[in-house]
Amino acid sequence: MKPLTFALLLCLASLQCISQNTFTSGYIVKTSGDTIRGLLQDEFREELVSQIKFKPDDNSSAFQTFTPSDIKAFKYESGNLYKAITFVNTLKDAATTQSGFALQLVEGTYNLFSYIVSENTYFVISGNGFSYFLYNSEYNNNGDLLVEGNYVSRLSQLANNCNKHTIDPEKISYDEKEIAKFIFDLNNCISPNTQSTNYYKKPKSQTQIVLF
């Protein structure tokens, strides 16, 4: 291995270790409803689905690890709120019930959450006694369809509750910004007297090192 390549790999490994052990201000919400302020591990979303690391202050070297069964939610001072949710994953032939921390994008008659696994984003919509799991189409390197997405058909089901023609699922791209706006507009259409909030924020860019 060339000395330069080895040095770059060592640098990358060091950066990864640092990123996994840096914390930022926020709070957790216990199952009792009590709020505890402190520091949360940095917001790398794929790492947050199954657990969150928390410590009371900068003087503490030790941290606690909480799972979705331990706490109800956690929120970063920057504004992103993650809630422990349980949903039915219908991506595979056999539907499975899963739990995890998901980012809340919309609150209202219908609530919208998203989470990321293996660089793929998934959405969960809940409200009116129903829950919907949304996913996009997946293709292999040859362009062959592996999984046919369901998000347009699911959003079309919800759009049937609104008699306005301004909500068109066929024109929605599969991203957090557009789906959050769709659910927000849907809430205002079907429940105009009930408050709905769109929490979507443009994701912060993250620097990555690429080795050639």
GROMACS .gro file of C-alpha atoms in nm:
model
  212
    1MET     CA    1   0.000   0.000   0.000
    2LYS     CA    2   0.137   0.341  -0.095
    3PRO     CA    3   0.224   0.572   0.200
    4LEU     CA    4  -0.017   0.841   0.076
    5THR     CA    5  -0.306   0.597   0.043
    6PHE     CA    6  -0.237   0.459   0.390
    7ALA     CA    7  -0.229   0.810   0.535
    8LEU     CA    8  -0.562   0.895   0.373
    9LEU     CA    9  -0.722   0.576   0.505
   10LEU     CA   10  -0.591   0.650   0.853
   11CYS     CA   11  -0.727   1.006   0.830
   12LEU     CA   12  -1.067   0.878   0.716
   13ALA     CA   13  -1.083   0.627   0.999
   14SER     CA   14  -0.998   0.901   1.248
   15LEU     CA   15  -1.268   1.129   1.109
   16GLN     CA   16  -1.525   0.850   1.135
   17CYS     CA   17  -1.434   0.786   1.498
   18ILE     CA   18  -1.463   1.158   1.575
   19SER     CA   19  -1.801   1.187   1.402
   20GLN     CA   20  -1.938   0.894   1.602
   21ASN     CA   21  -1.836   1.053   1.931
   22THR     CA   22  -1.930   1.418   1.886
   23PHE     CA   23  -2.245   1.559   2.041
   24THR     CA   24  -2.473   1.859   1.997
   25SER     CA   25  -2.741   2.026   2.209
   26GLY     CA   26  -3.088   1.874   2.230
   27TYR     CA   27  -3.321   1.680   2.454
   28ILE     CA   28  -3.492   1.344   2.497
   29VAL     CA   29  -3.855   1.278   2.594
   30LYS     CA   30  -3.896   0.983   2.829
   31THR     CA   31  -4.191   0.744   2.808
   32SER     CA   32  -4.335   0.925   3.111
   33GLY     CA   33  -4.339   1.250   2.912
   34ASP     CA   34  -4.057   1.411   3.109
   35THR     CA   35  -3.804   1.611   2.907
   36ILE     CA   36  -3.431   1.587   2.983
   37ARG     CA   37  -3.198   1.837   2.818
   38GLY     CA   38  -2.840   1.754   2.733
   39LEU     CA   39  -2.632   1.651   2.434
   40LEU     CA   40  -2.727   1.416   2.150
   41GLN     CA   41  -2.492   1.237   1.914
   42ASP     CA   42  -2.439   1.421   1.587
   43GLU     CA   43  -2.723   1.390   1.338
   44PHE     CA   44  -2.617   1.117   1.095
   45ARG     CA   45  -2.960   0.985   1.011
   46GLU     CA   46  -2.883   0.624   0.925
   47GLU     CA   47  -2.727   0.583   1.269
   48LEU     CA   48  -3.039   0.716   1.444
   49VAL     CA   49  -3.300   0.464   1.331
   50SER     CA   50  -3.231   0.208   1.604
   51GLN     CA   51  -3.072   0.414   1.882
   52ILE     CA   52  -2.959   0.754   2.006
   53LYS     CA   53  -2.661   0.836   2.229
   54PHE     CA   54  -2.719   1.097   2.500
   55LYS     CA   55  -2.515   1.257   2.776
   56PRO     CA   56  -2.609   1.534   3.022
   57ASP     CA   57  -2.324   1.778   2.946
   58ASP     CA   58  -1.977   1.828   2.797
   59ASN     CA   59  -1.813   1.730   3.124
   60SER     CA   60  -1.947   1.376   3.095
   61SER     CA   61  -1.730   1.131   2.906
   62ALA     CA   62  -1.981   0.849   2.939
   63PHE     CA   63  -2.309   0.844   2.746
   64GLN     CA   64  -2.636   0.653   2.759
   65THR     CA   65  -2.784   0.471   2.462
   66PHE     CA   66  -3.161   0.477   2.416
   67THR     CA   67  -3.373   0.265   2.182
   68PRO     CA   68  -3.730   0.332   2.059
   69SER     CA   69  -3.864   0.126   2.349
   70ASP     CA   70  -3.675   0.343   2.602
   71ILE     CA   71  -3.790   0.694   2.504
   72LYS     CA   72  -4.072   0.859   2.309
   73ALA     CA   73  -3.871   1.114   2.114
   74PHE     CA   74  -3.562   1.330   2.091
   75LYS     CA   75  -3.504   1.670   1.934
   76TYR     CA   76  -3.198   1.861   1.823
   77GLU     CA   77  -3.162   2.227   1.911
   78SER     CA   78  -3.145   2.290   1.536
   79GLY     CA   79  -3.509   2.182   1.520
   80ASN     CA   80  -3.525   1.825   1.388
   81LEU     CA   81  -3.760   1.607   1.593
   82TYR     CA   82  -3.738   1.228   1.590
   83LYS     CA   83  -4.016   1.012   1.732
   84ALA     CA   84  -4.030   0.645   1.820
   85ILE     CA   85  -4.286   0.494   1.582
   86THR     CA   86  -4.418   0.145   1.509
   87PHE     CA   87  -4.534   0.064   1.158
   88VAL     CA   88  -4.592  -0.220   0.914
   89ASN     CA   89  -4.315  -0.253   0.654
   90THR     CA   90  -4.474  -0.381   0.332
   91LEU     CA   91  -4.161  -0.364   0.117
   92LYS     CA   92  -4.114  -0.742   0.106
   93ASP     CA   93  -4.363  -1.016   0.028
   94ALA     CA   94  -4.426  -1.080   0.397
   95ALA     CA   95  -4.522  -0.759   0.581
   96THR     CA   96  -4.340  -0.709   0.911
   97THR     CA   97  -4.408  -0.485   1.209
   98GLN     CA   98  -4.108  -0.268   1.291
   99SER     CA   99  -4.015   0.008   1.534
  100GLY     CA  100  -3.759   0.284   1.499
  101PHE     CA  101  -3.680   0.652   1.536
  102ALA     CA  102  -3.808   0.854   1.240
  103LEU     CA  103  -3.784   1.222   1.151
  104GLN     CA  104  -4.120   1.399   1.176
  105LEU     CA  105  -4.185   1.605   0.863
  106VAL     CA  106  -4.553   1.696   0.900
  107GLU     CA  107  -4.793   1.706   1.195
  108GLY     CA  108  -5.169   1.727   1.156
  109THR     CA  109  -5.463   1.509   1.057
  110TYR     CA  110  -5.202   1.298   0.881
  111ASN     CA  111  -4.851   1.278   1.028
  112LEU     CA  112  -4.554   1.218   0.801
  113PHE     CA  113  -4.226   1.057   0.908
  114SER     CA  114  -3.916   0.950   0.719
  115TYR     CA  115  -3.612   0.738   0.792
  116ILE     CA  116  -3.306   0.620   0.601
  117VAL     CA  117  -3.164   0.267   0.578
  118SER     CA  118  -2.883   0.163   0.342
  119GLU     CA  119  -2.902   0.505   0.174
  120ASN     CA  120  -3.271   0.451   0.089
  121THR     CA  121  -3.538   0.686   0.225
  122TYR     CA  122  -3.873   0.547   0.342
  123PHE     CA  123  -4.187   0.730   0.454
  124VAL     CA  124  -4.455   0.644   0.707
  125ILE     CA  125  -4.790   0.826   0.705
  126SER     CA  126  -5.027   0.784   0.999
  127GLY     CA  127  -5.367   0.933   1.078
  128ASN     CA  128  -5.741   0.871   1.079
  129GLY     CA  129  -5.679   0.522   1.211
  130PHE     CA  130  -5.463   0.423   0.913
  131SER     CA  131  -5.092   0.382   0.846
  132TYR     CA  132  -4.916   0.382   0.508
  133PHE     CA  133  -4.560   0.272   0.428
  134LEU     CA  134  -4.413   0.443   0.120
  135TYR     CA  135  -4.113   0.340  -0.089
  136ASN     CA  136  -3.965   0.420  -0.427
  137SER     CA  137  -3.878   0.193  -0.719
  138GLU     CA  138  -3.537   0.026  -0.711
  139TYR     CA  139  -3.324  -0.080  -1.008
  140ASN     CA  140  -3.005  -0.279  -1.051
  141ASN     CA  141  -2.694  -0.154  -1.232
  142ASN     CA  142  -2.836  -0.273  -1.564
  143GLY     CA  143  -3.151  -0.067  -1.519
  144ASP     CA  144  -3.371  -0.368  -1.449
  145LEU     CA  145  -3.658  -0.308  -1.208
  146LEU     CA  146  -3.605  -0.482  -0.874
  147VAL     CA  147  -3.884  -0.326  -0.668
  148GLU     CA  148  -4.179  -0.129  -0.799
  149GLY     CA  149  -4.245   0.177  -0.586
  150ASN     CA  150  -4.583   0.231  -0.424
  151TYR     CA  151  -4.574   0.596  -0.321
  152VAL     CA  152  -4.785   0.733  -0.608
  153SER     CA  153  -5.063   0.477  -0.551
  154ARG     CA  154  -5.064   0.538  -0.175
  155LEU     CA  155  -5.074   0.916  -0.216
  156SER     CA  156  -5.353   0.874  -0.471
  157GLN     CA  157  -5.557   0.687  -0.210
  158LEU     CA  158  -5.517   0.977   0.029
  159ALA     CA  159  -5.586   1.237  -0.240
  160ASN     CA  160  -5.932   1.084  -0.292
  161ASN     CA  161  -6.027   1.247   0.038
  162CYS     CA  162  -5.969   1.592  -0.110
  163ASN     CA  163  -6.195   1.736  -0.379
  164LYS     CA  164  -5.942   1.996  -0.492
  165HIS     CA  165  -5.754   1.937  -0.815
  166THR     CA  166  -5.442   2.113  -0.687
  167ILE     CA  167  -5.321   1.791  -0.520
  168ASP     CA  168  -5.186   1.560  -0.791
  169PRO     CA  169  -4.975   1.261  -0.676
  170GLU     CA  170  -4.861   1.196  -1.032
  171LYS     CA  171  -4.658   1.518  -1.020
  172ILE     CA  172  -4.489   1.442  -0.688
  173SER     CA  173  -4.120   1.349  -0.685
  174TYR     CA  174  -3.999   1.098  -0.431
  175ASP     CA  175  -3.825   1.332  -0.189
  176GLU     CA  176  -3.892   1.473   0.156
  177LYS     CA  177  -3.965   1.827   0.043
  178GLU     CA  178  -4.235   1.737  -0.209
  179ILE     CA  179  -4.403   1.461  -0.010
  180ALA     CA  180  -4.406   1.684   0.301
  181LYS     CA  181  -4.577   1.961   0.103
  182PHE     CA  182  -4.828   1.711  -0.038
  183ILE     CA  183  -4.929   1.585   0.308
  184PHE     CA  184  -4.938   1.941   0.445
  185ASP     CA  185  -5.167   2.053   0.159
  186LEU     CA  186  -5.381   1.741   0.203
  187ASN     CA  187  -5.427   1.815   0.574
  188ASN     CA  188  -5.536   2.171   0.497
  189CYS     CA  189  -5.777   2.042   0.233
  190ILE     CA  190  -5.954   1.774   0.438
  191SER     CA  191  -5.928   1.946   0.777
  192PRO     CA  192  -5.912   2.323   0.715
  193ASN     CA  193  -6.000   2.401   1.078
  194THR     CA  194  -5.728   2.177   1.222
  195GLN     CA  195  -5.372   2.306   1.248
  196SER     CA  196  -5.111   2.136   1.034
  197THR     CA  197  -4.736   2.204   1.047
  198ASN     CA  198  -4.473   2.133   0.785
  199TYR     CA  199  -4.139   2.078   0.964
  200TYR     CA  200  -3.937   2.006   0.652
  201LYS     CA  201  -3.591   2.164   0.645
  202LYS     CA  202  -3.332   2.143   0.372
  203PRO     CA  203  -3.075   1.885   0.490
  204LYS     CA  204  -2.734   2.013   0.590
  205SER     CA  205  -2.458   1.916   0.352
  206GLN     CA  206  -2.209   1.666   0.491
  207THR     CA  207  -1.847   1.651   0.378
  208GLN     CA  208  -1.732   1.313   0.258
  209ILE     CA  209  -1.382   1.196   0.168
  210VAL     CA  210  -1.355   0.995  -0.153
  211LEU     CA  211  -1.042   0.788  -0.218
  212PHE     CA  212  -0.930   0.713  -0.574
   0.00000   0.00000   0.00000
